[in-house]
Short mmCIF file of C-alpha atoms in Angstrom, two decimals:
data_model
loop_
_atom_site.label_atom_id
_atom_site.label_comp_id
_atom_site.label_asym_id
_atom_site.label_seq_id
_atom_site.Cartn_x
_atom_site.Cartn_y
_atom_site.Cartn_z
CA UNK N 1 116.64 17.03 89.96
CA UNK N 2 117.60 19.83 92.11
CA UNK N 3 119.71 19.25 95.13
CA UNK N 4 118.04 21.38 97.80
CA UNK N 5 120.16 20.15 100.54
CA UNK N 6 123.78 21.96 98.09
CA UNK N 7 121.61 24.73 97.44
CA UNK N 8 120.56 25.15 101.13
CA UNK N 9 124.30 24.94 101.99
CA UNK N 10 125.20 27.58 99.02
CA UNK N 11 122.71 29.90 100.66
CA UNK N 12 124.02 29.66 104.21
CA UNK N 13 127.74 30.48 102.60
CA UNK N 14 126.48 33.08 101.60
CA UNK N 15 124.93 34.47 104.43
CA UNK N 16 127.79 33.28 106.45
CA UNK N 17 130.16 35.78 104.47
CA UNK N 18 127.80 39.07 104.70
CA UNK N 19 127.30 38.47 107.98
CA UNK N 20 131.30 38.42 108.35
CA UNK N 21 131.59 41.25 105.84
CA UNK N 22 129.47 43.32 107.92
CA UNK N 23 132.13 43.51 110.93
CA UNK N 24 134.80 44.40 108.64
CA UNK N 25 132.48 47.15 107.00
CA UNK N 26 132.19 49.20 110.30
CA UNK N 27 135.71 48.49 111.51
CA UNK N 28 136.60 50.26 108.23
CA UNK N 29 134.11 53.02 108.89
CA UNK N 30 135.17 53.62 112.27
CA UNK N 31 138.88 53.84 110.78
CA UNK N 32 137.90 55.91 108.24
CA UNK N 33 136.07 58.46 110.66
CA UNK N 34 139.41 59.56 111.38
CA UNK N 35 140.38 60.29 107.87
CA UNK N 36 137.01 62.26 107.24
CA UNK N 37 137.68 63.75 110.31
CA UNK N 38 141.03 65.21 109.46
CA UNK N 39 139.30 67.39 106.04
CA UNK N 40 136.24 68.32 108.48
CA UNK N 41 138.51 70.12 110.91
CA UNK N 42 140.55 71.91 108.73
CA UNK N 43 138.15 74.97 108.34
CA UNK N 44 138.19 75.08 111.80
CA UNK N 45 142.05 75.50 112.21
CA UNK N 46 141.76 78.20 109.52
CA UNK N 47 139.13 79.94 111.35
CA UNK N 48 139.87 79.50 115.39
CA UNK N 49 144.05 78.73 115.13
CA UNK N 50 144.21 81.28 111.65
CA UNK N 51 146.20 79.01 109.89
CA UNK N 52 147.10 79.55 106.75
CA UNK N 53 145.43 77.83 103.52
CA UNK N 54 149.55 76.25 102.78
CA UNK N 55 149.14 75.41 106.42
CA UNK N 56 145.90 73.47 106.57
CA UNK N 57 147.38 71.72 103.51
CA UNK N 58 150.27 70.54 105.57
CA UNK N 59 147.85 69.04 108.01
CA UNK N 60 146.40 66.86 105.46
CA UNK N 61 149.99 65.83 104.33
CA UNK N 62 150.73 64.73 107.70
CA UNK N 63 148.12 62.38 108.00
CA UNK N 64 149.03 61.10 104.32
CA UNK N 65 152.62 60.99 104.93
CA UNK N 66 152.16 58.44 107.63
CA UNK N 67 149.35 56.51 106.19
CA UNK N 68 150.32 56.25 102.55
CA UNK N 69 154.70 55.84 102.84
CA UNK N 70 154.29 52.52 105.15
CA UNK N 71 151.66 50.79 103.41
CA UNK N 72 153.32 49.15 100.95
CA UNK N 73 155.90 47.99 103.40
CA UNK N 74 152.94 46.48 105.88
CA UNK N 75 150.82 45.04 103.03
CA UNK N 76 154.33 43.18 102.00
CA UNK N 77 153.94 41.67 106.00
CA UNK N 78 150.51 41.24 106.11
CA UNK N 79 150.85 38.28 103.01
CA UNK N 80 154.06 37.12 104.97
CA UNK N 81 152.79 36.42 108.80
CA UNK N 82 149.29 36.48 109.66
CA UNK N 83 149.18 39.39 112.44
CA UNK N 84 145.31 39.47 113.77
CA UNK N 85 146.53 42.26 115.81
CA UNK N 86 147.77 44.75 112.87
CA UNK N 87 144.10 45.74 112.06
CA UNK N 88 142.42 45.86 115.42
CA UNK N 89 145.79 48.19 116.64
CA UNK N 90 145.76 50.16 113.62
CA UNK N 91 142.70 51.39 114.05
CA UNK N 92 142.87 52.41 117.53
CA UNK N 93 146.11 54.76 116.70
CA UNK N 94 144.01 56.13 113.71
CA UNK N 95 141.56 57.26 116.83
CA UNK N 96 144.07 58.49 119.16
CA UNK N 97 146.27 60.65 116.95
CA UNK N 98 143.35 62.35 115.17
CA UNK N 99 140.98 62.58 118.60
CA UNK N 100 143.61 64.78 120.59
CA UNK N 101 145.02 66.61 117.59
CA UNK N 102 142.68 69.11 118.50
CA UNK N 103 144.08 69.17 121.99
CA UNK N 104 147.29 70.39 120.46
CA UNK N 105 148.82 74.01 121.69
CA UNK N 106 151.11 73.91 118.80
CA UNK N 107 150.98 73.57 114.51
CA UNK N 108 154.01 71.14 114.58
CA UNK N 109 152.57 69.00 117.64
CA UNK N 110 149.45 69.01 115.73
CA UNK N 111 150.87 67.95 112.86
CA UNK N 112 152.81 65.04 114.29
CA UNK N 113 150.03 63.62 116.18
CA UNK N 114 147.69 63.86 112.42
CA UNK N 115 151.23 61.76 111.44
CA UNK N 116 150.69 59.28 114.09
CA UNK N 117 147.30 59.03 113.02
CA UNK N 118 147.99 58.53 109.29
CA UNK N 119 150.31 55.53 110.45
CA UNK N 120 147.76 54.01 112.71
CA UNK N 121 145.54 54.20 108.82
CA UNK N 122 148.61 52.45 107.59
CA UNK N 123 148.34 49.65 109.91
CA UNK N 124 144.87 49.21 109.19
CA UNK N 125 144.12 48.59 105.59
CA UNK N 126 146.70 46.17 104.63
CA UNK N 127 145.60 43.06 106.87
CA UNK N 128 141.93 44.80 106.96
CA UNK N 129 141.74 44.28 103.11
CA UNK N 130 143.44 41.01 103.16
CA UNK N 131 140.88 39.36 105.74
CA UNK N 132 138.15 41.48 104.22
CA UNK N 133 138.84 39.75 100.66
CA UNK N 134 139.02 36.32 102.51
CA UNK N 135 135.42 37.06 103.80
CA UNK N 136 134.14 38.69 100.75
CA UNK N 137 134.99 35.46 98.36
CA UNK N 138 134.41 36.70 94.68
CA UNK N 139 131.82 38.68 94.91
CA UNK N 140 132.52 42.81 94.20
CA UNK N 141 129.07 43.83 95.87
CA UNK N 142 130.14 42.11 98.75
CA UNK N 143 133.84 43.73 99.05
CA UNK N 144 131.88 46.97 98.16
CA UNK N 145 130.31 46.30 101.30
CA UNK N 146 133.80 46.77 102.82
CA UNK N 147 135.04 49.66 100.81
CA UNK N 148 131.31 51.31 101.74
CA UNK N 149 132.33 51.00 105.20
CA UNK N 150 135.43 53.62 104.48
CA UNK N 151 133.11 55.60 102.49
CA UNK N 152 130.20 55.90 105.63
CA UNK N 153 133.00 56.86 107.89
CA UNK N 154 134.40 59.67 105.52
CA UNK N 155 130.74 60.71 105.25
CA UNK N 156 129.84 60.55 109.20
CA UNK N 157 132.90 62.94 110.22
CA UNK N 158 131.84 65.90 108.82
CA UNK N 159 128.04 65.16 109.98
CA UNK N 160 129.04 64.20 113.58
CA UNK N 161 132.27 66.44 113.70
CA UNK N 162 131.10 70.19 112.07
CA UNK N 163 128.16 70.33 114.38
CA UNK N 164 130.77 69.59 118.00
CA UNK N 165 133.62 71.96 116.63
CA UNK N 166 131.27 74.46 115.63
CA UNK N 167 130.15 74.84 119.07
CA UNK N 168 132.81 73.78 121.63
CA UNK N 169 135.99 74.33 119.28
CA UNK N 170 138.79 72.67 117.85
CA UNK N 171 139.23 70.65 121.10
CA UNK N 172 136.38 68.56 120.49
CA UNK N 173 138.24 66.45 118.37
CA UNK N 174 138.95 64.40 121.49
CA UNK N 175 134.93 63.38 121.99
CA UNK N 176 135.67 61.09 118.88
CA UNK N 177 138.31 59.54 120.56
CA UNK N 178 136.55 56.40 122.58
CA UNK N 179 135.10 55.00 119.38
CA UNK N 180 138.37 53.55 117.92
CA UNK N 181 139.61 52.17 121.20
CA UNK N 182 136.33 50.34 121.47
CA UNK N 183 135.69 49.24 117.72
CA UNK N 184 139.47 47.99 118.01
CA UNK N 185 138.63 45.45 120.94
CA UNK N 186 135.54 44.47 119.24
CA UNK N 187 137.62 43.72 115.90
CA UNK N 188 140.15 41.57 117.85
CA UNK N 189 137.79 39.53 119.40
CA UNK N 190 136.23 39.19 116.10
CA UNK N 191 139.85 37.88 114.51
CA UNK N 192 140.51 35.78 117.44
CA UNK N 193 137.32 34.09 117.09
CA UNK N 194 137.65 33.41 113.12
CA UNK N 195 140.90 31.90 113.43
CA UNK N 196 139.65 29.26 116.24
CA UNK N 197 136.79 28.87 113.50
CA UNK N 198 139.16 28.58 110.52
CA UNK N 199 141.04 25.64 110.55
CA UNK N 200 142.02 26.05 106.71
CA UNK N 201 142.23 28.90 104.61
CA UNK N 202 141.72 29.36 100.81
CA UNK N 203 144.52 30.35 99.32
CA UNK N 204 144.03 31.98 95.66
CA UNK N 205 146.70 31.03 93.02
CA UNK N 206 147.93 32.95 89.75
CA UNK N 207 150.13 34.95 88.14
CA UNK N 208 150.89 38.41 89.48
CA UNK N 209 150.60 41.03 86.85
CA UNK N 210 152.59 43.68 87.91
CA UNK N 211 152.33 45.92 84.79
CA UNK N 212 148.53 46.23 84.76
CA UNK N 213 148.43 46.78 88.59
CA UNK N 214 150.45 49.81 88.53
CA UNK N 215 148.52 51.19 85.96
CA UNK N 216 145.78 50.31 88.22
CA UNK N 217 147.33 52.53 90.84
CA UNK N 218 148.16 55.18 88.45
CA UNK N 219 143.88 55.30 88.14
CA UNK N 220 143.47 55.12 92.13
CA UNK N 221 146.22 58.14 92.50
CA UNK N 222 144.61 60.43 90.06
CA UNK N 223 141.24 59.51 91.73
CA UNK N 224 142.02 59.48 95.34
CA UNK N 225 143.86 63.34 94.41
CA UNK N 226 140.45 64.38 93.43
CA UNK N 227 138.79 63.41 96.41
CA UNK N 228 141.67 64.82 98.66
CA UNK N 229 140.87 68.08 96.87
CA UNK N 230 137.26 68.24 97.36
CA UNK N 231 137.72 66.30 100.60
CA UNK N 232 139.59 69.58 101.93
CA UNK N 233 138.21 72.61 100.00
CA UNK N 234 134.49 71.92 98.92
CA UNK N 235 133.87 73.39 102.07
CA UNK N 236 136.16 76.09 102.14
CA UNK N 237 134.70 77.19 98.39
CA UNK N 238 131.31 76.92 99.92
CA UNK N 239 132.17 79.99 103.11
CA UNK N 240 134.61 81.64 100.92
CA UNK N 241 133.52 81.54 97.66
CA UNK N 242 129.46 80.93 97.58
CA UNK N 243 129.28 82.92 101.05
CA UNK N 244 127.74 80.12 103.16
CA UNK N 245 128.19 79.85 106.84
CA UNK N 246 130.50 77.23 108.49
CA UNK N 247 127.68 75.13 109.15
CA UNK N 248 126.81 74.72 105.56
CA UNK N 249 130.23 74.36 103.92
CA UNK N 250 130.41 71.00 106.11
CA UNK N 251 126.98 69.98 104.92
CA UNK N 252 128.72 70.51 101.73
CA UNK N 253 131.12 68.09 102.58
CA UNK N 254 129.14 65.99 103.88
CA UNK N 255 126.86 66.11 101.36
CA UNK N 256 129.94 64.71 98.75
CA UNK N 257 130.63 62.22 101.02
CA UNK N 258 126.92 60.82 100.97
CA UNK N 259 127.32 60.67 97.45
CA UNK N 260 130.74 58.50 98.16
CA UNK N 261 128.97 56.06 99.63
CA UNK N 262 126.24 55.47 97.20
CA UNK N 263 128.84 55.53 94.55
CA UNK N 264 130.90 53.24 96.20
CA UNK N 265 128.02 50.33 96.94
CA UNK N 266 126.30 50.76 93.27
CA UNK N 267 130.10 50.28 91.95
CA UNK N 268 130.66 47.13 93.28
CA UNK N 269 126.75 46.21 91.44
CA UNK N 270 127.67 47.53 88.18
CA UNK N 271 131.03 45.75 88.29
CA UNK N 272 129.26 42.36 88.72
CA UNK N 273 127.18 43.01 86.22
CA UNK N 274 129.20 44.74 83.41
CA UNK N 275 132.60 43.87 84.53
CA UNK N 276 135.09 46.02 87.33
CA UNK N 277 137.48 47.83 83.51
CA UNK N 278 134.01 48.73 82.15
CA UNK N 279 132.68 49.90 86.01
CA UNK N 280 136.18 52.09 85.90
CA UNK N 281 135.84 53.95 82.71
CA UNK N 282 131.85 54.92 83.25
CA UNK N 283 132.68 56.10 86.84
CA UNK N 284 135.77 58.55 85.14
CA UNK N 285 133.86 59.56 82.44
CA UNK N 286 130.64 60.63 84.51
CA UNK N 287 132.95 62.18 86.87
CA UNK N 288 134.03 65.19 84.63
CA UNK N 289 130.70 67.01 83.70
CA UNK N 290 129.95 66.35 87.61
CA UNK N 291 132.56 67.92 89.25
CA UNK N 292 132.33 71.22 86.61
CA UNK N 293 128.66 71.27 87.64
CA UNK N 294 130.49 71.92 91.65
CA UNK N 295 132.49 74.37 90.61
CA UNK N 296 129.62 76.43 88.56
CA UNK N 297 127.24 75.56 91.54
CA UNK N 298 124.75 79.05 91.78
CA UNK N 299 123.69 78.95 95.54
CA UNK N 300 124.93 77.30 98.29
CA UNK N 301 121.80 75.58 98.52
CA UNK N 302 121.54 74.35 94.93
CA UNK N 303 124.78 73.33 95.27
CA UNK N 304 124.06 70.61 97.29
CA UNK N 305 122.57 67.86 95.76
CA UNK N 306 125.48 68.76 92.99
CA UNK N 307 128.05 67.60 95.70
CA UNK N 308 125.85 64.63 96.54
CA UNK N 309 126.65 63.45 92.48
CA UNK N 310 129.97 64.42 92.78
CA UNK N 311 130.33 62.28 95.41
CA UNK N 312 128.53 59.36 93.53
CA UNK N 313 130.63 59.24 90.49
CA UNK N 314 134.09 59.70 92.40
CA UNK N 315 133.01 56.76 94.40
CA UNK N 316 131.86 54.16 91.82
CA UNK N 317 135.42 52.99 90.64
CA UNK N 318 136.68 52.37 94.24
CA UNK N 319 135.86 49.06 95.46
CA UNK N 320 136.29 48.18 92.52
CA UNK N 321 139.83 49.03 91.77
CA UNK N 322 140.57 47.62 95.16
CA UNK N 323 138.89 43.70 94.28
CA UNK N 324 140.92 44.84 90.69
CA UNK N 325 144.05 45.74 92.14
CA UNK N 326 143.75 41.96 94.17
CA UNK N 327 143.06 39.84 91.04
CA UNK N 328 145.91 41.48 88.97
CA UNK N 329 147.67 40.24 92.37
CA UNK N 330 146.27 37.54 93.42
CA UNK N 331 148.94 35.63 95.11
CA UNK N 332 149.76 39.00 97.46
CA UNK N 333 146.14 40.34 98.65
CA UNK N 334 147.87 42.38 101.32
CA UNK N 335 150.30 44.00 99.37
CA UNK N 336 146.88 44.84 96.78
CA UNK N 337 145.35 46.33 99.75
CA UNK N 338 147.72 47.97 100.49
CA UNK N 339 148.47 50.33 97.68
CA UNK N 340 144.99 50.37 96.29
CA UNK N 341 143.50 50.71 99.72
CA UNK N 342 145.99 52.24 101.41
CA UNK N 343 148.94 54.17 99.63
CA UNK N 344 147.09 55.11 95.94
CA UNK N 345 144.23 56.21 97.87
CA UNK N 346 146.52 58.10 100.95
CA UNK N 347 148.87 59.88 97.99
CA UNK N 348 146.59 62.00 96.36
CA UNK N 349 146.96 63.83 99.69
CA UNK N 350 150.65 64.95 98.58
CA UNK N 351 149.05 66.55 96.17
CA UNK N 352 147.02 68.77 98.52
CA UNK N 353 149.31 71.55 98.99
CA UNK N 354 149.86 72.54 95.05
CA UNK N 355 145.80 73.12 95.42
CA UNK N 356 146.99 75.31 98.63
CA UNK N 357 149.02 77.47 96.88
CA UNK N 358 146.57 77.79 94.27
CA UNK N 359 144.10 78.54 97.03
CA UNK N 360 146.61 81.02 98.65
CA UNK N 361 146.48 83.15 95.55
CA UNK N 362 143.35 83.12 93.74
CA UNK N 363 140.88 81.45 96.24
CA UNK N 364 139.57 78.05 97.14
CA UNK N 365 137.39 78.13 93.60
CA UNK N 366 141.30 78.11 91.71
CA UNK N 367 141.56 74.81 93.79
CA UNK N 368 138.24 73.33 92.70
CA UNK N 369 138.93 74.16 89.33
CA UNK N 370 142.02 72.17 88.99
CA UNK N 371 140.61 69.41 90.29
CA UNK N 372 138.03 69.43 87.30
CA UNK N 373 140.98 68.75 84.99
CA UNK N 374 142.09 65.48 87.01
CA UNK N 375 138.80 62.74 85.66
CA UNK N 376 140.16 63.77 82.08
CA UNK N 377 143.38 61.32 83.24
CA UNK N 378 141.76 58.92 84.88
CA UNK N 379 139.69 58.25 82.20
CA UNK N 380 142.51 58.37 79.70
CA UNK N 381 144.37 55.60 81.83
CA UNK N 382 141.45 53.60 82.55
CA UNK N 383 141.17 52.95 78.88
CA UNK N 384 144.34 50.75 79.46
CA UNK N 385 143.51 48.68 82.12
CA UNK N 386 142.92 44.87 80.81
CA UNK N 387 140.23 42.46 82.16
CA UNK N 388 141.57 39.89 84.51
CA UNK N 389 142.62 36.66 84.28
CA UNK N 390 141.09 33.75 85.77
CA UNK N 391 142.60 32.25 89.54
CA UNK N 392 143.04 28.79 90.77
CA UNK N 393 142.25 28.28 94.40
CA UNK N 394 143.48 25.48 96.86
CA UNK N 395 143.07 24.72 100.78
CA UNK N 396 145.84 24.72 102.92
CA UNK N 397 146.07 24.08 107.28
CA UNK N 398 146.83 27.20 109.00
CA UNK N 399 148.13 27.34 112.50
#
């Protein structure tokens, strides 16, 4: 006989945890609107501060110098002490440094406050990925839920941002300000309230495999450097290359970024289903002929929906590598956020400025064409990764 009253109880956990996922999946877009927003404002430094292509480069390294160096540091904290208050705070510096960048009479007071920002990032993932993975359970779809979050945000800052700097200038970056100190309260309301609710945590045992995850990060550096380099010159190839107007190189962008988040919610399906290696290797592989088909784009126009597949199959390994990057770790979930979430993903920005120079010389199409070359790696390494092992988990009373 079936025991509806287990299975009724089974459903509501489940429930229980999307509804919780769903807070952390627009904290993480809100904190992620101020990445996104860092890529859509660099044409307009270029164009209104004439900045030069090395120069808009270095703003991008500033925000990834403070958001990816940290991160391991804080995810090594975040498994120590429990610290409600790291991803809540995070967040809210994320806002502030990025919202009055554009308020910024100077490049190197622009630059530090894009630093201050990137550290605010580096505050966030850590504990965010940690709690989010507590929420999530075992499911991938569900922590894909999270990782979509980052992917929406990425997406909404070119679509809310290009339109307001397009017509008021660089110095509407500060409109975007309010929404981080805001989403921050909500979140530590949210924390405070799931601790009272918690009065035990599940605690996943295992062996760390420290080998496999840094291959794993080796695969989320050589990915997150491709979607630095589109992130900051698919528009710039789209005015100076295909001869579009501002307006459309950010739908360009944010056309990539749509794709991002449909990749990254149909990875976390196709990992449950086939497995998060196998999920790694088809998103690498389908990646190359996708990002060639960018660079050969015709039109501006027909270039679009190009961007939007782009997007897709740069997206599909990510929340993926993240749940990955946790099971290969599973007695430090922090520390696994942290690099896979936070400094993996925040490095391929040092790599930013090499596509400068390239830019500098030959053109933002030189740029887009070595990023082509990058999926060819990624898919080499994924090849590598092995499956993981199985976890023990136990209850024990938290304060």
């Amino acid at each position: 006989m079936v025991d509806v009253r287990a299975d009724s109880a089974a459903v509501e956990r489940v429930e229980s945890a999307w509804n919780r996922m769903r807070h952390w999946a627009i904290a993480h877009a809100v904190d992620d609107f101020y990445q996104g927003l860092v890529p859509a404002s660099i044409p307009f430094f270029v164009l209104e501060r004439h900045y030069s292509y090395v120069g808009a480069s270095g703003l991008a390294l500033a925000a990834t110098l403070g958001s990816a160096l940290p991160q391991p540091l804080l995810g090594m904290l975040a498994d120590r002490r429990r610290m409600p208050w790291m991803a809540p705070a995070g967040l809210a510096l994320a806002g502030i440094g990025a919202g009055l960048a554009g308020l910024a009479p100077s490049y190197a007071l622009v630059w530090m406050l894009l630093l201050l920002s990137g550290l605010g990032v580096a505050a966030f993932h850590p504990a965010a990925g940690r709690d989010a993975r507590r929420d999530a359970g075992d499911s991938a779809a569900a922590m894909s839920l999270f990782a979509a979050g980052g992917s929406v945000g990425f997406f909404l800052a070119p679509a809310l941002a290009t339109p307001a700097l397009d017509t008021l200038g660089i110095g509407a970056t500060a409109l975007f300000l309010p929404p981080a100190v805001l989403m921050g309260f909500v979140l530590w309301r949210y924390q405070r309230r799931r601790i009272r609710e918690t009065a035990a945590a599940t605690v996943i045992g295992g062996h760390d495999r420290w080998a496999p995850f840094a291959l794993l990060t080796a695969v989320e550096v050589a990915r997150s450097t491709i979607f630095f380099g589109m992130n900051t010159f698919i528009a710039l190839f789209w005015i100076k290359h295909l001869g579009a107007s501002p307006a459309m190189g950010g739908a360009a962008l944010t056309a990539f970024l749509v794709g991002g988040v449909l990749g990254t919610l149909s990875g976390g399906r196709l990992a449950d289903r086939f497995g998060m290696v196998r999920t790694i290797q088809i998103g690498s592989a389908a990646l190359i002929p996708a990002l060639i088909a960018v660079r050969l784009a015709p039109s501006p126009l027909w270039g679009l929906p190009l961007a939007v597949l782009a997007g897709i199959t740069a997206n599909i390994p990510f929340a993926v590598l993240v749940k990955l990057g946790q099971d290969y770790l599973p007695t430090r979930p922090g520390t696994a956020a942290g690099v896979t979430l936070g400094l993996a993903v925040s490095a391929g920005g040092l790599f930013v400025p090499i596509f400068g120079a390239l830019a500098d010389d030959h053109g933002p199409q030189a740029a887009i064409t070595a990023v082509c070359c990058l999926p060819i790696l990624a898919l080499a390494l994924a090849f590598f990764l092995p499956s993981p092992l199985p976890h023990n988990q136990e209850t024990v009373i938290t304060e």
